[in-house]
Amino acid sequence: MTDDPFVIAGRSFRSRLMVGTGKFSSATALQAALDASDAEIVTVALRRADLSRREQDSIMSVLDPKRHLILPNTSGARNAEEAVRLARMARAAGLEPWVKLELTPEPKYLLPDPIETLKAAEMLVRDGFVVLPYIQADPVLAKKLEEVGTATVMPLGAPIGSNRGVRTRDMIRIIIEQATVPVVVDAGLGAPSHAAEAMELGADAVLVNTALADAEDPGAMARAFALAVEAGRLAYRAGMGPVRDTASASSPLTGFLDELARGKAATE
Amino acid sequence: MKITLNGEMRDVGDGTTVAGLLKDLGFQTEGVVVEINGTIIDRTRFEDTKFSEGDRVELVRFVGGG
């Protein structure tokens, strides 16, 4: 859909599917998913290097900076200061100053800490970063982040890796209605239909990782997600009809055969 | 000379540079970030930045993530 570019911070993208690179069983599986997804924005994480292994293939060898905007996340940060530190490290490594701000201190549900996220967002925006914050589907927080200058908001559909779908649908609808920055539904999308649902609601993009990494065939699943995202976007732009409580016949309600018969009987 | 590398004590030779340590560890410099005592070392300074006794060094790299 070249006539419908997806723009973040003045930069235009063709694909509305962002892909996370975690948990793939092999570099080959990740490569297949990246190729089939046609994603242009691809997330990575920063971790302490494992010094016990000499040979270490970097995730960066799978990614192509010409094709992918490599978006580092701040996963592992427990507060705003740690998130800012990770973002600066990623920038120092030579990546563009873009960051997926992710502050999930509690390990069971990995829900984002809204207060630290807002704090970190302000610091990072001031520091010149393009900030894409991962948030609970909270319309008030989304507005506040937008006000401090984040480039998007990324509300969750369901907890990270849960594959549960768009459980926050009603709040995401409000976020989309109010947002003046792109809304990217991130986390919890386990099936292509979930991605299509988010796009039909008017999300500007979605981010998936676990659904692809978990699939038996990550490449095929990535292709399925890409098609679903495109279908959902097309449907949103086409303008969907209203939801009704009762039937609304698709076929005309006049000219039934028995009417014809009745009409005939009356003239005899 | 002792430094703390990613939380573990480690002996390195006097005059060891960041680039030298990375080479010893078998790391490419690409996609690696080095922090000494909380300060990020610019990658253009890897060759001429030497460690000092007691430095707290963090060596981080990119991994798959969502």
Coordinates of C-alpha atoms in Angstrom, one line a residue:
Chain A
M1 CA 0.0 0.0 0.0
T2 CA 2.4 2.7 -1.2
D3 CA -0.3 5.3 -1.1
D4 CA -0.7 4.7 2.7
P5 CA 2.7 5.2 4.3
F6 CA 3.3 4.7 7.9
V7 CA 5.2 7.7 9.4
I8 CA 7.0 7.8 12.7
A9 CA 8.9 11.0 13.6
G10 CA 9.0 12.1 10.0
R11 CA 10.3 8.8 8.7
S12 CA 8.1 6.8 6.3
F13 CA 7.7 3.0 6.3
R14 CA 5.9 0.7 3.9
S15 CA 5.3 -2.1 6.4
R16 CA 3.0 -1.8 9.4
L17 CA 4.3 -5.0 10.9
M18 CA 7.2 -4.6 13.4
V19 CA 8.9 -7.8 14.5
G20 CA 10.8 -8.7 17.7
T21 CA 13.8 -10.9 17.4
G22 CA 13.7 -12.8 20.7
K23 CA 13.2 -16.5 21.4
F24 CA 13.7 -17.8 17.9
S25 CA 15.0 -21.4 17.9
S26 CA 17.8 -20.5 15.4
A27 CA 19.2 -17.7 13.3
T28 CA 17.7 -19.5 10.3
A29 CA 14.2 -19.4 11.8
L30 CA 14.6 -15.7 12.7
Q31 CA 15.9 -14.9 9.2
A32 CA 12.9 -16.7 7.6
A33 CA 10.5 -14.8 9.8
L34 CA 12.2 -11.4 9.0
D35 CA 12.1 -12.1 5.3
A36 CA 8.5 -13.3 5.2
S37 CA 7.2 -10.5 7.5
D38 CA 8.7 -7.8 5.3
A39 CA 9.1 -5.9 8.5
E40 CA 11.2 -2.7 8.4
I41 CA 11.3 -2.0 12.1
V42 CA 12.9 -4.8 14.1
T43 CA 13.6 -4.8 17.8
V44 CA 16.6 -6.1 19.7
A45 CA 17.6 -6.1 23.4
L46 CA 20.9 -5.3 25.2
R47 CA 22.4 -7.7 27.7
R48 CA 25.6 -8.3 29.5
A49 CA 27.8 -10.3 27.2
D50 CA 28.3 -14.0 28.0
L51 CA 32.1 -14.1 28.6
S52 CA 32.3 -17.9 28.9
R53 CA 31.7 -18.3 25.2
R54 CA 34.3 -17.2 22.7
E55 CA 32.4 -17.7 19.5
Q56 CA 29.3 -15.6 19.6
D57 CA 27.3 -14.8 16.6
S58 CA 25.8 -11.5 17.0
I59 CA 22.1 -10.9 16.4
M60 CA 23.4 -8.0 14.3
S61 CA 24.7 -10.5 11.7
V62 CA 21.1 -11.5 10.9
L63 CA 19.9 -7.9 10.6
D64 CA 20.4 -5.7 7.6
P65 CA 20.8 -2.0 8.5
K66 CA 19.9 -1.2 4.9
R67 CA 16.6 -3.0 5.2
H68 CA 15.8 -2.8 8.9
L69 CA 15.5 0.1 11.3
I70 CA 17.0 -1.7 14.3
L71 CA 15.0 -0.6 17.3
P72 CA 16.7 -1.4 20.6
N73 CA 14.4 -1.9 23.6
T74 CA 15.1 -1.2 27.2
S75 CA 13.9 -4.5 28.5
G76 CA 15.5 -5.5 31.8
A77 CA 15.4 -1.9 33.1
R78 CA 13.7 -1.6 36.4
N79 CA 13.5 2.2 36.6
A80 CA 13.8 5.3 34.4
E81 CA 17.5 5.7 35.0
E82 CA 18.3 2.1 33.9
A83 CA 16.1 2.6 30.8
V84 CA 17.9 5.8 29.9
R85 CA 21.3 4.1 30.4
L86 CA 20.3 1.2 28.1
A87 CA 19.1 3.6 25.4
R88 CA 22.3 5.5 25.6
M89 CA 24.3 2.3 25.3
A90 CA 22.4 1.3 22.2
R91 CA 23.1 4.7 20.7
A92 CA 26.8 4.4 21.6
A93 CA 26.9 1.1 19.8
G94 CA 26.1 3.0 16.6
L95 CA 22.3 2.5 16.3
E96 CA 20.1 5.4 15.4
P97 CA 18.7 7.3 18.4
W98 CA 15.4 5.4 18.4
V99 CA 14.3 3.4 21.4
K100 CA 11.4 1.2 22.3
L101 CA 11.0 2.2 25.9
E102 CA 10.1 -0.9 27.9
L103 CA 10.0 -0.8 31.7
T104 CA 8.6 -4.0 33.1
P105 CA 10.0 -4.5 36.6
E106 CA 7.6 -7.3 37.6
P107 CA 8.4 -10.7 36.0
K108 CA 5.1 -12.6 36.2
Y109 CA 3.0 -10.4 33.9
L110 CA 5.8 -8.0 32.7
L111 CA 3.3 -5.1 32.8
P112 CA 4.9 -1.8 32.1
D113 CA 5.5 0.6 35.0
P114 CA 3.6 3.8 33.9
I115 CA 5.3 6.2 36.3
E116 CA 8.9 5.2 35.5
T117 CA 7.9 5.0 31.8
L118 CA 6.7 8.6 31.7
K119 CA 9.8 9.7 33.6
A120 CA 12.1 7.9 31.3
A121 CA 10.2 9.2 28.2
E122 CA 10.8 12.8 29.3
M123 CA 14.5 12.2 29.9
L124 CA 15.0 10.4 26.6
V125 CA 13.0 12.9 24.5
R126 CA 15.2 15.7 26.1
D127 CA 18.2 13.6 25.1
G128 CA 17.2 13.6 21.5
F129 CA 15.8 10.1 21.2
V130 CA 12.8 9.0 19.1
V131 CA 10.8 7.3 21.9
L132 CA 8.3 4.5 21.3
P133 CA 7.0 3.6 24.7
Y134 CA 5.4 0.2 25.6
I135 CA 2.4 0.9 27.8
Q136 CA -0.6 -0.5 29.5
A137 CA -3.6 0.4 27.3
D138 CA -4.3 3.5 29.3
P139 CA -5.6 6.4 27.3
V140 CA -4.7 9.0 29.9
L141 CA -1.1 7.8 30.1
A142 CA -1.0 7.7 26.2
K143 CA -1.9 11.3 26.1
K144 CA 0.7 12.3 28.7
L145 CA 3.4 10.5 26.8
E146 CA 2.4 12.2 23.6
E147 CA 2.6 15.5 25.5
V148 CA 6.1 14.9 26.6
G149 CA 7.1 14.2 23.0
T150 CA 7.1 10.5 22.3
A151 CA 6.9 9.5 18.7
T152 CA 4.3 6.8 19.2
V153 CA 2.5 5.0 21.9
M154 CA 2.6 1.2 22.1
P155 CA -0.3 -0.1 24.1
L156 CA -0.4 -3.8 25.0
G157 CA -3.1 -6.2 23.7
A158 CA -2.3 -8.7 26.5
P159 CA 0.8 -9.5 28.6
I160 CA 4.0 -10.1 26.6
G161 CA 4.3 -13.5 25.1
S162 CA 0.8 -14.5 26.3
N163 CA -0.7 -14.9 22.8
R164 CA -4.1 -13.9 24.2
G165 CA -5.0 -11.3 21.6
V166 CA -6.5 -7.8 21.9
R167 CA -7.9 -8.1 25.4
T168 CA -7.7 -4.3 25.9
R169 CA -9.8 -3.6 22.8
D170 CA -12.1 -0.9 24.3
M171 CA -9.2 1.1 25.8
I172 CA -7.2 0.7 22.6
R173 CA -10.1 2.1 20.7
I174 CA -10.1 5.2 22.9
I175 CA -6.3 5.6 22.6
I176 CA -6.6 5.5 18.8
E177 CA -9.5 8.0 18.9
Q178 CA -7.4 10.5 20.9
A179 CA -3.9 9.9 19.6
T180 CA -2.1 12.4 17.3
V181 CA 0.9 10.1 17.1
P182 CA 0.9 6.5 15.7
V183 CA -0.6 3.8 17.8
V184 CA 1.3 0.5 17.7
V185 CA -0.4 -2.4 19.4
D186 CA 2.4 -4.4 21.0
A187 CA 2.4 -7.6 23.0
G188 CA -0.1 -10.4 23.4
L189 CA -1.0 -10.8 19.7
G190 CA -0.8 -14.6 19.2
A191 CA -2.7 -15.1 15.9
P192 CA -2.9 -13.2 12.6
S193 CA -6.6 -12.6 13.4
H194 CA -5.5 -10.6 16.5
A195 CA -3.2 -8.4 14.4
A196 CA -6.0 -7.9 11.9
E197 CA -8.4 -7.0 14.7
A198 CA -6.0 -4.3 16.0
M199 CA -5.5 -2.9 12.5
E200 CA -9.3 -2.9 11.9
L201 CA -9.7 -0.8 15.1
G202 CA -7.4 1.7 13.5
A203 CA -4.0 0.9 15.0
D204 CA -1.3 2.3 12.8
A205 CA 0.9 -0.8 13.2
V206 CA 1.5 -3.9 15.4
L207 CA 4.5 -5.5 16.8
V208 CA 4.8 -9.3 17.2
N209 CA 7.5 -11.6 18.4
T210 CA 6.4 -14.6 20.4
A211 CA 3.7 -15.6 18.0
L212 CA 6.3 -16.0 15.3
A213 CA 9.1 -17.5 17.4
D214 CA 6.6 -20.0 18.9
A215 CA 5.2 -21.1 15.5
E216 CA 6.3 -24.4 14.1
D217 CA 7.1 -22.6 10.9
P218 CA 8.1 -19.0 11.8
G219 CA 8.4 -17.9 8.2
A220 CA 5.0 -19.0 7.2
M221 CA 3.5 -17.5 10.4
A222 CA 5.3 -14.2 9.6
R223 CA 3.7 -14.2 6.1
A224 CA 0.3 -14.8 7.7
F225 CA 0.8 -11.9 10.0
A226 CA 1.9 -9.6 7.2
L227 CA -1.2 -10.5 5.2
A228 CA -3.4 -10.0 8.3
V229 CA -1.9 -6.6 9.0
E230 CA -2.5 -5.5 5.4
A231 CA -6.0 -6.9 5.4
G232 CA -6.9 -5.2 8.7
R233 CA -5.5 -1.9 7.5
L234 CA -7.4 -2.1 4.2
A235 CA -10.6 -2.9 6.1
Y236 CA -10.1 0.1 8.4
R237 CA -9.5 2.4 5.5
A238 CA -12.4 1.0 3.6
G239 CA -14.7 2.0 6.5
M240 CA -16.5 -0.8 8.2
G241 CA -20.3 -0.9 8.5
P242 CA -22.1 -0.5 11.8
V243 CA -22.7 -3.3 14.3
R244 CA -26.4 -4.0 14.7
D245 CA -28.4 -5.8 17.3
T246 CA -30.9 -7.3 14.8
A247 CA -30.7 -8.7 11.3
S248 CA -30.4 -6.4 8.3
A249 CA -31.3 -8.5 5.2
S250 CA -28.7 -8.7 2.5
S251 CA -31.3 -9.8 -0.1
P252 CA -34.4 -7.7 -1.0
L253 CA -37.4 -8.4 1.3
T254 CA -39.9 -8.0 -1.6
G255 CA -40.9 -10.1 -4.5
F256 CA -40.9 -13.4 -2.7
L257 CA -42.2 -16.4 -4.7
D258 CA -45.2 -16.9 -2.4
E259 CA -46.1 -13.3 -3.0
L260 CA -46.1 -14.0 -6.7
A261 CA -48.2 -17.0 -6.1
R262 CA -50.6 -15.1 -3.9
G263 CA -50.8 -12.3 -6.4
K264 CA -51.7 -14.8 -9.1
A265 CA -54.4 -16.5 -7.0
A266 CA -56.0 -13.1 -6.3
T267 CA -56.4 -12.4 -10.1
E268 CA -58.0 -15.8 -10.8
Chain B
M1 CA 45.8 -5.6 37.4
K2 CA 42.3 -6.5 38.6
I3 CA 39.1 -5.1 37.1
T4 CA 35.5 -6.1 37.6
L5 CA 34.1 -7.3 34.3
N6 CA 30.4 -7.9 34.2
G7 CA 30.4 -8.4 37.9
E8 CA 33.3 -10.8 38.0
M9 CA 36.9 -10.1 39.1
R10 CA 39.3 -10.5 36.3
D11 CA 43.1 -10.1 35.8
V12 CA 44.2 -8.1 32.8
G13 CA 47.7 -7.1 31.9
D14 CA 48.9 -3.6 32.6
G15 CA 48.1 -1.3 29.7
T16 CA 45.3 -3.4 28.4
T17 CA 43.1 -1.4 26.1
V18 CA 39.4 -1.9 25.5
A19 CA 40.1 -3.1 22.0
G20 CA 42.7 -5.5 23.4
L21 CA 40.3 -7.0 25.9
L22 CA 37.6 -7.5 23.3
K23 CA 40.1 -9.3 21.1
D24 CA 41.2 -11.5 24.0
L25 CA 37.6 -12.4 24.6
G26 CA 37.0 -13.2 21.0
F27 CA 34.5 -10.4 20.5
Q28 CA 34.1 -8.3 17.5
T29 CA 33.8 -4.6 18.3
E30 CA 30.6 -4.3 16.3
G31 CA 27.4 -4.4 18.3
V32 CA 29.3 -4.3 21.6
V33 CA 29.1 -1.5 24.1
V34 CA 31.7 -1.0 26.9
E35 CA 31.1 1.0 30.0
I36 CA 33.8 1.8 32.5
N37 CA 32.7 3.0 35.9
G38 CA 29.4 4.0 34.5
T39 CA 30.7 6.0 31.5
I40 CA 30.1 4.7 28.0
I41 CA 33.3 4.5 26.0
D42 CA 32.9 5.8 22.5
R43 CA 33.8 3.1 20.0
T44 CA 36.3 5.3 18.3
R45 CA 38.2 5.3 21.6
F46 CA 38.4 1.5 22.0
E47 CA 42.0 1.4 20.8
D48 CA 43.4 4.1 23.1
T49 CA 41.3 3.6 26.2
K50 CA 43.3 1.7 28.9
F51 CA 41.9 0.1 32.0
S52 CA 43.0 1.1 35.5
E53 CA 43.2 -1.0 38.7
G54 CA 39.7 -1.6 40.1
D55 CA 37.7 -0.4 37.1
R56 CA 34.1 -1.6 37.0
V57 CA 33.6 -2.6 33.4
E58 CA 30.3 -3.6 31.7
L59 CA 30.4 -5.3 28.4
V60 CA 27.0 -5.5 26.8
R61 CA 25.9 -6.6 23.4
F62 CA 22.7 -6.9 21.3
V63 CA 20.6 -10.0 21.6
G64 CA 17.3 -11.0 20.3
G65 CA 14.4 -9.2 22.0
G66 CA 10.9 -8.0 21.4

